[in-house]
Structure formats: structure tokens, C-alpha cells
PDB file of C-alpha atoms in Angstrom:
ATOM      1  CA  GLY A  10     -19.321   7.770 -15.885  1.00 82.00           C
ATOM      2  CA  ARG A  11     -15.709   8.066 -14.829  1.00 91.00           C
ATOM      3  CA  LEU A  12     -14.359   9.574 -11.638  1.00 94.00           C
ATOM      4  CA  ARG A  13     -13.342  13.198 -12.253  1.00 96.00           C
ATOM      5  CA  GLU A  14     -12.059  14.496  -8.925  1.00 96.00           C
ATOM      6  CA  ILE A  15     -11.603  13.778  -5.231  1.00 94.00           C
ATOM      7  CA  ILE A  16     -11.718  16.530  -2.609  1.00 93.00           C
ATOM      8  CA  ASN A  17      -9.980  15.638   0.666  1.00 87.00           C
ATOM      9  CA  ARG A  18     -11.253  17.743   3.571  1.00 79.00           C
ATOM     10  CA  ASN A  19      -9.306  15.766   6.172  1.00 72.00           C
ATOM     11  CA  MET A  20      -5.793  17.105   5.708  1.00 68.00           C
ATOM     12  CA  GLU A  21      -4.486  16.668   9.250  1.00 63.00           C
ATOM     13  CA  ASN A  22      -1.057  15.107   9.318  1.00 56.00           C
ATOM     14  CA  GLU A  23      -2.009  12.046  11.351  1.00 55.00           C
ATOM     15  CA  PRO A  24       0.871   9.524  11.513  1.00 55.00           C
ATOM     16  CA  TRP A  25      -1.450   6.527  11.692  1.00 55.00           C
ATOM     17  CA  ARG A  26      -3.257   7.531   8.484  1.00 61.00           C
ATOM     18  CA  ASN A  27      -0.319   9.231   6.787  1.00 67.00           C
ATOM     19  CA  HIS A  28       0.789   6.243   4.689  1.00 71.00           C
ATOM     20  CA  PRO A  29       1.862   6.672   1.034  1.00 71.00           C
ATOM     21  CA  LEU A  30      -0.239   3.722  -0.132  1.00 73.00           C
ATOM     22  CA  THR A  31      -3.466   4.975   1.452  1.00 70.00           C
ATOM     23  CA  GLN A  32      -3.272   8.759   1.963  1.00 75.00           C
ATOM     24  CA  LEU A  33      -1.964  11.158  -0.685  1.00 82.00           C
ATOM     25  CA  GLN A  34      -2.032  14.265   1.585  1.00 85.00           C
ATOM     26  CA  VAL A  35      -3.460  16.559  -1.100  1.00 91.00           C
ATOM     27  CA  TYR A  36      -6.656  18.623  -1.122  1.00 92.00           C
ATOM     28  CA  ARG A  37      -7.767  17.898  -4.696  1.00 95.00           C
ATOM     29  CA  THR A  38      -7.012  15.027  -7.067  1.00 96.00           C
ATOM     30  CA  LEU A  39      -8.018  15.659 -10.692  1.00 97.00           C
ATOM     31  CA  PHE A  40      -8.598  12.685 -13.025  1.00 97.00           C
ATOM     32  CA  THR A  41      -8.204  12.887 -16.803  1.00 97.00           C
ATOM     33  CA  TYR A  42      -8.239  10.055 -19.330  1.00 97.00           C
ATOM     34  CA  THR A  43      -6.823   9.043 -22.693  1.00 94.00           C
ATOM     35  CA  ASN A  44      -7.532   5.846 -24.628  1.00 89.00           C
ATOM     36  CA  ASN A  45      -5.341   3.716 -22.384  1.00 95.00           C
ATOM     37  CA  GLN A  46      -4.311   5.976 -19.498  1.00 97.00           C
ATOM     38  CA  GLU A  47      -5.713   7.443 -16.304  1.00 98.00           C
ATOM     39  CA  ILE A  48      -3.852  10.597 -15.238  1.00 98.00           C
ATOM     40  CA  ARG A  49      -4.045  11.938 -11.697  1.00 97.00           C
ATOM     41  CA  THR A  50      -2.875  15.493 -10.948  1.00 97.00           C
ATOM     42  CA  PHE A  51      -2.762  17.085  -7.491  1.00 96.00           C
ATOM     43  CA  PHE A  52      -3.641  20.534  -6.101  1.00 96.00           C
ATOM     44  CA  ASP A  53      -3.850  22.390  -2.807  1.00 93.00           C
ATOM     45  CA  ALA A  54      -7.001  24.122  -1.523  1.00 93.00           C
ATOM     46  CA  GLU A  55      -6.110  27.315  -3.450  1.00 95.00           C
ATOM     47  CA  GLY A  56      -5.818  25.429  -6.730  1.00 95.00           C
ATOM     48  CA  HIS A  57      -2.028  25.444  -6.938  1.00 96.00           C
ATOM     49  CA  PRO A  58      -0.324  22.303  -8.271  1.00 95.00           C
ATOM     50  CA  ILE A  59       1.506  20.366  -5.578  1.00 94.00           C
ATOM     51  CA  VAL A  60       3.280  17.063  -5.098  1.00 94.00           C
ATOM     52  CA  ASN A  61       1.578  14.330  -3.120  1.00 92.00           C
ATOM     53  CA  ILE A  62       3.001  12.382  -0.188  1.00 90.00           C
ATOM     54  CA  ARG A  63       4.774  10.080  -2.652  1.00 92.00           C
ATOM     55  CA  GLY A  64       6.659  13.023  -4.164  1.00 92.00           C
ATOM     56  CA  ALA A  65       4.768  13.073  -7.493  1.00 95.00           C
ATOM     57  CA  TYR A  66       2.922  15.964  -9.144  1.00 96.00           C
ATOM     58  CA  ARG A  67       1.327  13.598 -11.653  1.00 97.00           C
ATOM     59  CA  GLU A  68       0.656   9.849 -11.558  1.00 97.00           C
ATOM     60  CA  VAL A  69      -0.125   8.001 -14.784  1.00 98.00           C
ATOM     61  CA  TYR A  70      -1.807   4.587 -14.804  1.00 98.00           C
ATOM     62  CA  SER A  71      -1.768   2.575 -18.035  1.00 98.00           C
ATOM     63  CA  TYR A  72      -4.191  -0.124 -19.188  1.00 97.00           C
ATOM     64  CA  ASP A  73      -3.659  -2.962 -21.627  1.00 96.00           C
ATOM     65  CA  ALA A  74      -6.039  -3.851 -24.464  1.00 95.00           C
ATOM     66  CA  SER A  75      -8.235  -5.887 -22.124  1.00 95.00           C
ATOM     67  CA  GLY A  76      -8.652  -2.999 -19.680  1.00 94.00           C
ATOM     68  CA  PHE A  77      -6.283  -4.470 -17.084  1.00 95.00           C
ATOM     69  CA  LYS A  78      -4.325  -1.844 -15.146  1.00 96.00           C
ATOM     70  CA  CYS A  79      -0.731  -2.748 -16.019  1.00 98.00           C
ATOM     71  CA  ALA A  80       1.535   0.150 -14.987  1.00 98.00           C
ATOM     72  CA  LEU A  81       1.941   3.242 -12.806  1.00 98.00           C
ATOM     73  CA  GLU A  82       4.530   5.979 -13.385  1.00 98.00           C
ATOM     74  CA  PHE A  83       5.407   9.150 -11.448  1.00 97.00           C
ATOM     75  CA  PHE A  84       6.156  12.575 -12.988  1.00 97.00           C
ATOM     76  CA  ASP A  85       7.113  16.066 -11.851  1.00 96.00           C
ATOM     77  CA  ILE A  86       5.411  19.319 -12.893  1.00 93.00           C
ATOM     78  CA  ASN A  87       7.546  19.395 -16.078  1.00 94.00           C
ATOM     79  CA  ASP A  88       6.405  15.888 -17.073  1.00 94.00           C
ATOM     80  CA  GLN A  89       9.811  14.414 -16.279  1.00 97.00           C
ATOM     81  CA  PRO A  90       9.933  10.974 -14.627  1.00 97.00           C
ATOM     82  CA  VAL A  91      10.662  11.055 -10.907  1.00 97.00           C
ATOM     83  CA  VAL A  92      10.995   8.505  -8.138  1.00 97.00           C
ATOM     84  CA  SER A  93       8.546   8.257  -5.290  1.00 94.00           C
ATOM     85  CA  ASN A  94       9.501   8.721  -1.649  1.00 92.00           C
ATOM     86  CA  TRP A  95      10.256   4.980  -1.747  1.00 94.00           C
ATOM     87  CA  GLY A  96      12.642   5.337  -4.697  1.00 95.00           C
ATOM     88  CA  ILE A  97      10.202   3.838  -7.249  1.00 97.00           C
ATOM     89  CA  SER A  98       9.617   5.400 -10.660  1.00 98.00           C
ATOM     90  CA  ARG A  99       7.425   2.704 -12.216  1.00 98.00           C
ATOM     91  CA  TYR A 100       5.212  -0.174 -11.125  1.00 98.00           C
ATOM     92  CA  THR A 101       4.218  -2.908 -13.593  1.00 98.00           C
ATOM     93  CA  TRP A 102       1.572  -5.607 -13.162  1.00 98.00           C
ATOM     94  CA  THR A 103       1.111  -8.744 -15.241  1.00 97.00           C
ATOM     95  CA  LYS A 104      -1.250 -11.685 -14.846  1.00 96.00           C
ATOM     96  CA  VAL A 105       0.516 -15.007 -14.329  1.00 96.00           C
ATOM     97  CA  ASN A 106      -1.758 -17.950 -13.499  1.00 91.00           C
ATOM     98  CA  ASP A 107      -3.530 -17.048 -10.230  1.00 91.00           C
ATOM     99  CA  TRP A 108      -1.187 -14.170  -9.433  1.00 95.00           C
ATOM    100  CA  VAL A 109      -0.746 -10.586 -10.394  1.00 97.00           C
ATOM    101  CA  VAL A 110       3.038 -10.205 -10.595  1.00 98.00           C
ATOM    102  CA  GLU A 111       4.250  -6.794  -9.481  1.00 98.00           C
ATOM    103  CA  LYS A 112       7.654  -5.317 -10.277  1.00 98.00           C
ATOM    104  CA  ARG A 113       8.939  -1.929  -9.153  1.00 98.00           C
ATOM    105  CA  VAL A 114      11.924  -0.133 -10.668  1.00 98.00           C
ATOM    106  CA  GLY A 115      13.900   3.056 -10.110  1.00 97.00           C
ATOM    107  CA  LEU A 116      14.897   5.549 -12.784  1.00 97.00           C
ATOM    108  CA  ALA A 117      17.824   3.361 -13.863  1.00 96.00           C
ATOM    109  CA  GLY A 118      15.584   0.300 -14.205  1.00 96.00           C
ATOM    110  CA  GLU A 119      16.866  -1.334 -11.018  1.00 97.00           C
ATOM    111  CA  LEU A 120      14.428  -3.509  -9.068  1.00 97.00           C
ATOM    112  CA  MET A 121      13.104  -1.847  -5.916  1.00 97.00           C
ATOM    113  CA  PRO A 122      11.575  -3.443  -2.807  1.00 96.00           C
ATOM    114  CA  VAL A 123       7.859  -3.302  -2.079  1.00 94.00           C
ATOM    115  CA  SER A 124       8.723  -0.752   0.629  1.00 92.00           C
ATOM    116  CA  PRO A 125      11.960   0.507   2.199  1.00 90.00           C
ATOM    117  CA  TYR A 126      11.332  -1.637   5.270  1.00 89.00           C
ATOM    118  CA  PHE A 127      10.156  -4.828   3.536  1.00 90.00           C
ATOM    119  CA  PRO A 128      12.529  -6.438   1.006  1.00 93.00           C
ATOM    120  CA  PHE A 129      10.204  -8.230  -1.409  1.00 95.00           C
ATOM    121  CA  PHE A 130      11.401  -7.354  -4.923  1.00 95.00           C
ATOM    122  CA  ILE A 131       9.366  -9.335  -7.494  1.00 97.00           C
ATOM    123  CA  THR A 132       6.007  -9.919  -5.829  1.00 97.00           C
ATOM    124  CA  GLY A 133       3.153 -12.309  -6.577  1.00 98.00           C
ATOM    125  CA  LEU A 134      -0.191 -10.874  -5.441  1.00 97.00           C
ATOM    126  CA  GLN A 135      -3.080 -13.236  -4.726  1.00 97.00           C
ATOM    127  CA  PHE A 136      -6.624 -11.878  -4.437  1.00 95.00           C
ATOM    128  CA  ALA A 137      -9.940 -13.235  -3.169  1.00 92.00           C
ATOM    129  CA  ALA A 138     -13.008 -13.277  -5.417  1.00 90.00           C
ATOM    130  CA  ASN A 139     -14.168  -9.994  -3.831  1.00 89.00           C
ATOM    131  CA  GLY A 140     -10.879  -8.309  -4.709  1.00 90.00           C
ATOM    132  CA  PHE A 141      -9.390  -8.281  -1.217  1.00 91.00           C
ATOM    133  CA  PRO A 142      -5.692  -9.264  -1.026  1.00 92.00           C
ATOM    134  CA  LEU A 143      -5.051 -12.743   0.321  1.00 95.00           C
ATOM    135  CA  ALA A 144      -1.271 -12.992   0.155  1.00 97.00           C
ATOM    136  CA  HIS A 145       1.919 -11.418  -1.147  1.00 97.00           C
ATOM    137  CA  TYR A 146       4.693 -13.782  -2.279  1.00 98.00           C
ATOM    138  CA  ASN A 147       8.379 -12.988  -2.681  1.00 97.00           C
ATOM    139  CA  LEU A 148       9.452 -14.374  -6.092  1.00 98.00           C
ATOM    140  CA  ASN A 149      12.777 -14.993  -7.761  1.00 97.00           C
ATOM    141  CA  GLU A 150      13.467 -14.276 -11.441  1.00 96.00           C
ATOM    142  CA  ASP A 151      11.849 -17.615 -12.372  1.00 97.00           C
ATOM    143  CA  LEU A 152       8.740 -16.581 -10.383  1.00 97.00           C
ATOM    144  CA  ASN A 153       9.281 -19.248  -7.753  1.00 97.00           C
ATOM    145  CA  VAL A 154       8.386 -18.435  -4.150  1.00 97.00           C
ATOM    146  CA  THR A 155      11.601 -17.838  -2.216  1.00 97.00           C
ATOM    147  CA  ASP A 156      12.677 -16.535   1.176  1.00 98.00           C
ATOM    148  CA  ASN A 157      13.984 -12.983   1.312  1.00 96.00           C
ATOM    149  CA  LYS A 158      17.081 -12.011   3.271  1.00 94.00           C
ATOM    150  CA  ASP A 159      15.065 -12.083   6.506  1.00 94.00           C
ATOM    151  CA  GLY A 160      13.682 -15.574   5.850  1.00 96.00           C
ATOM    152  CA  VAL A 161      10.211 -14.317   4.890  1.00 97.00           C
ATOM    153  CA  ALA A 162       8.546 -15.508   1.666  1.00 98.00           C
ATOM    154  CA  VAL A 163       4.844 -14.783   2.217  1.00 98.00           C
ATOM    155  CA  TYR A 164       2.639 -12.459   4.141  1.00 94.00           C
ATOM    156  CA  ARG A 165      -1.060 -13.237   4.379  1.00 97.00           C
ATOM    157  CA  ASP A 166      -3.966 -10.880   5.039  1.00 95.00           C
ATOM    158  CA  GLN A 167      -7.398 -11.401   6.549  1.00 95.00           C
ATOM    159  CA  TYR A 168     -10.401  -9.090   6.125  1.00 93.00           C
ATOM    160  CA  ASP A 169     -13.913  -9.087   7.531  1.00 90.00           C
ATOM    161  CA  ALA A 170     -17.063  -8.812   5.401  1.00 86.00           C
ATOM    162  CA  GLY A 171     -17.025  -5.032   5.745  1.00 85.00           C
ATOM    163  CA  GLY A 172     -13.519  -4.727   4.322  1.00 88.00           C
ATOM    164  CA  ASN A 173     -11.703  -4.085   7.595  1.00 91.00           C
ATOM    165  CA  HIS A 174      -8.159  -5.436   7.551  1.00 93.00           C
ATOM    166  CA  LEU A 175      -8.084  -7.793  10.551  1.00 96.00           C
ATOM    167  CA  GLU A 176      -4.721  -9.560  10.471  1.00 96.00           C
ATOM    168  CA  PHE A 177      -1.410  -9.960   8.666  1.00 96.00           C
ATOM    169  CA  ALA A 178       1.018 -12.807   9.289  1.00 98.00           C
ATOM    170  CA  TYR A 179       4.380 -13.961   7.906  1.00 97.00           C
ATOM    171  CA  TYR A 180       5.643 -17.308   6.555  1.00 98.00           C
ATOM    172  CA  ASN A 181       8.683 -18.799   4.867  1.00 98.00           C
ATOM    173  CA  ALA A 182       8.707 -20.619   1.529  1.00 97.00           C
ATOM    174  CA  LYS A 183       7.803 -23.890   3.310  1.00 97.00           C
ATOM    175  CA  GLY A 184       4.656 -22.317   4.725  1.00 96.00           C
ATOM    176  CA  GLU A 185       6.039 -22.146   8.266  1.00 97.00           C
ATOM    177  CA  ALA A 186       5.282 -19.125  10.440  1.00 97.00           C
ATOM    178  CA  VAL A 187       8.341 -16.895  10.891  1.00 97.00           C
ATOM    179  CA  LEU A 188       9.344 -13.673  12.597  1.00 96.00           C
ATOM    180  CA  THR A 189       9.816 -10.493  10.613  1.00 93.00           C
ATOM    181  CA  ALA A 190      12.848  -8.261  11.005  1.00 89.00           C
ATOM    182  CA  SER A 191      10.706  -6.422  13.592  1.00 90.00           C
ATOM    183  CA  LYS A 192      10.531  -9.650  15.636  1.00 94.00           C
ATOM    184  CA  PHE A 193       6.831 -10.468  15.417  1.00 96.00           C
ATOM    185  CA  ALA A 194       5.020 -13.195  13.482  1.00 97.00           C
ATOM    186  CA  LYS A 195       1.503 -11.802  13.310  1.00 97.00           C
ATOM    187  CA  CYS A 196      -0.414  -8.586  13.929  1.00 97.00           C
ATOM    188  CA  ARG A 197      -4.131  -8.287  14.662  1.00 97.00           C
ATOM    189  CA  LYS A 198      -6.209  -5.108  14.429  1.00 96.00           C
ATOM    190  CA  VAL A 199      -9.153  -4.210  16.680  1.00 95.00           C
ATOM    191  CA  TYR A 200     -11.722  -1.643  15.489  1.00 93.00           C
ATOM    192  CA  ASP A 201     -14.340   0.521  17.189  1.00 92.00           C
ATOM    193  CA  GLU A 202     -17.920   0.883  15.952  1.00 90.00           C
ATOM    194  CA  PHE A 203     -16.886   3.720  13.616  1.00 89.00           C
ATOM    195  CA  GLY A 204     -14.231   1.685  11.806  1.00 87.00           C
ATOM    196  CA  ASN A 205     -11.261   3.286  13.563  1.00 88.00           C
ATOM    197  CA  VAL A 206      -8.357   1.056  14.558  1.00 91.00           C
ATOM    198  CA  VAL A 207      -8.147   1.245  18.361  1.00 94.00           C
ATOM    199  CA  ARG A 208      -5.549  -1.441  18.980  1.00 95.00           C
ATOM    200  CA  LEU A 209      -2.758  -3.312  17.198  1.00 95.00           C
ATOM    201  CA  GLU A 210      -1.772  -6.597  18.832  1.00 97.00           C
ATOM    202  CA  TYR A 211       1.551  -8.244  17.954  1.00 97.00           C
ATOM    203  CA  TYR A 212       2.237 -11.971  18.469  1.00 98.00           C
ATOM    204  CA  ASN A 213       5.262 -14.249  18.543  1.00 97.00           C
ATOM    205  CA  LEU A 214       5.640 -17.709  16.986  1.00 97.00           C
ATOM    206  CA  ALA A 215       3.998 -19.339  20.016  1.00 97.00           C
ATOM    207  CA  GLY A 216       0.863 -17.246  19.535  1.00 96.00           C
ATOM    208  CA  GLN A 217       1.596 -15.117  22.602  1.00 97.00           C
ATOM    209  CA  LYS A 218       0.911 -11.397  22.503  1.00 97.00           C
ATOM    210  CA  ILE A 219       4.231  -9.608  22.977  1.00 96.00           C
ATOM    211  CA  PHE A 220       3.176  -5.962  22.737  1.00 94.00           C
ATOM    212  CA  GLU A 221       0.387  -3.713  21.515  1.00 95.00           C
ATOM    213  CA  GLN A 222      -0.350  -0.172  20.374  1.00 93.00           C
ATOM    214  CA  ARG A 223      -3.504   1.738  21.319  1.00 94.00           C
ATOM    215  CA  PHE A 224      -5.161   4.619  19.473  1.00 91.00           C
ATOM    216  CA  THR A 225      -7.816   7.094  20.623  1.00 91.00           C
ATOM    217  CA  TYR A 226      -9.865   9.552  18.556  1.00 88.00           C
ATOM    218  CA  ASP A 227     -11.945  12.651  19.125  1.00 87.00           C
ATOM    219  CA  ALA A 228     -15.662  12.907  18.277  1.00 85.00           C
ATOM    220  CA  GLY A 229     -14.814  13.816  14.690  1.00 79.00           C
ATOM    221  CA  GLY A 230     -12.626  10.759  14.162  1.00 78.00           C
ATOM    222  CA  LYS A 231      -9.311  12.612  14.388  1.00 79.00           C
ATOM    223  CA  LEU A 232      -6.481  10.628  15.959  1.00 79.00           C
ATOM    224  CA  ILE A 233      -5.473  12.247  19.234  1.00 83.00           C
ATOM    225  CA  THR A 234      -3.240   9.747  21.056  1.00 79.00           C
ATOM    226  CA  VAL A 235      -1.044   6.768  20.283  1.00 80.00           C
ATOM    227  CA  GLY A 236       0.146   4.665  23.208  1.00 80.00           C
ATOM    228  CA  LYS A 237       1.134   1.217  24.406  1.00 78.00           C
TER     229      LYS A 237
END
């Protein structure tokens, strides 16, 4: 069968978990389907329609004839297109060789970055056989890997067998390690036995740890402190 709804009973506004790609900040997500679309609509605990953390009342995913998820669009309660909190109205995905090429546009059709703080515009996504992301490439209009304005062309991810995201690191188009605009080259994550991130470690180009963030949780897994 198909997924019909998700009930989120952990609605605390925790900054570490409050990310628009991982946490919608809604109580109920309702799924409906057409021949080639998956429609997600959002509600509070009293059943009232609400917008999610991305600023959308409804999100519509489209599939091509092969069943490949090829687009995502955002709508308001009146079914009018809207932009997300990152200024994106539509994502598109196409398969090109070993990549999934992602483009993001605003309401006027202008290309938008992958996030407001990371200027990759056309992006090549590379995945492992298990579906985990391996790398994101910044592409030009000819789909060639190219440095962005900060000199970054690639960021690579590492996961463990349980799906925990262990590391992300940055490289230029030549494959050389580089610093991001935030002045680190690599970040490693340390987890506790419950799967909570307890430490983020940031490294420079020489492999030296330059700073870290620490996180503590209560017995129920709620984030209670963030420190250095």
C-alpha cells in the first residue's frame, strides 16, 4: 500500500532539528495520489490547514512514465504557486549518466541556489547503491563540474551502515580540498548510542580541528543545550 499520513508528536522548535529539508514542523501530513502525482497537505493538531516550515500549504511531487520522481512544486491554500522559505517554487530532477541533475527555480523561472547559504545552482547528485548521497556537484549550463563563486565545486558525504551522516567535505573542480565561505574544509559528526548528534567537529585544510559544537539531550531525546 501507499503511505497515507504522518503524525508528528515531536513538535518542539529545536534549532538543531528545525531544518527545512528534514523537519516540516507540522502535526499531520496527509498524502493523496493521482496517476502521476503525490500530494502532501499539512494540518495542525486540531485539524486546521497550515503551512509547513518551508512556507507551503501543499507540496506536489510529480513522476515520469517510468515512476521516477521528477519534480516538486509548492502551493498555497488557494492552489496558487508560492516560493519556499528559500525562494524556490519548483525543483526538477532528471537522470543524466550517473547523476541526478537538480534545478531549482523561483516564480519567474530564475535559477535558485541549493540553499541561501550555499551557491550551487545546477547540481549533479551522485548516489551510492543503497541510495545514500555520495556527492553534490556544482554544474554549469553544459553540465560540466565548475567552481562556484567561493571556489567550491563538490561536497562529499559519508554515512555509516546504519544511515548516520558521518562527514561532509568540500573540494574544487580539480578535486582539491578547499575551505567553504565559513572557513572550514570538513565537518565530522559524533553520535551517542541513541543516534543523537552530540558533537560537530570542524577541520581546516591541514586536517586540524579548529572548533566544535556540542549538544546534550534529556531522557526523552529533546535537545536541551548547544555549546562549544
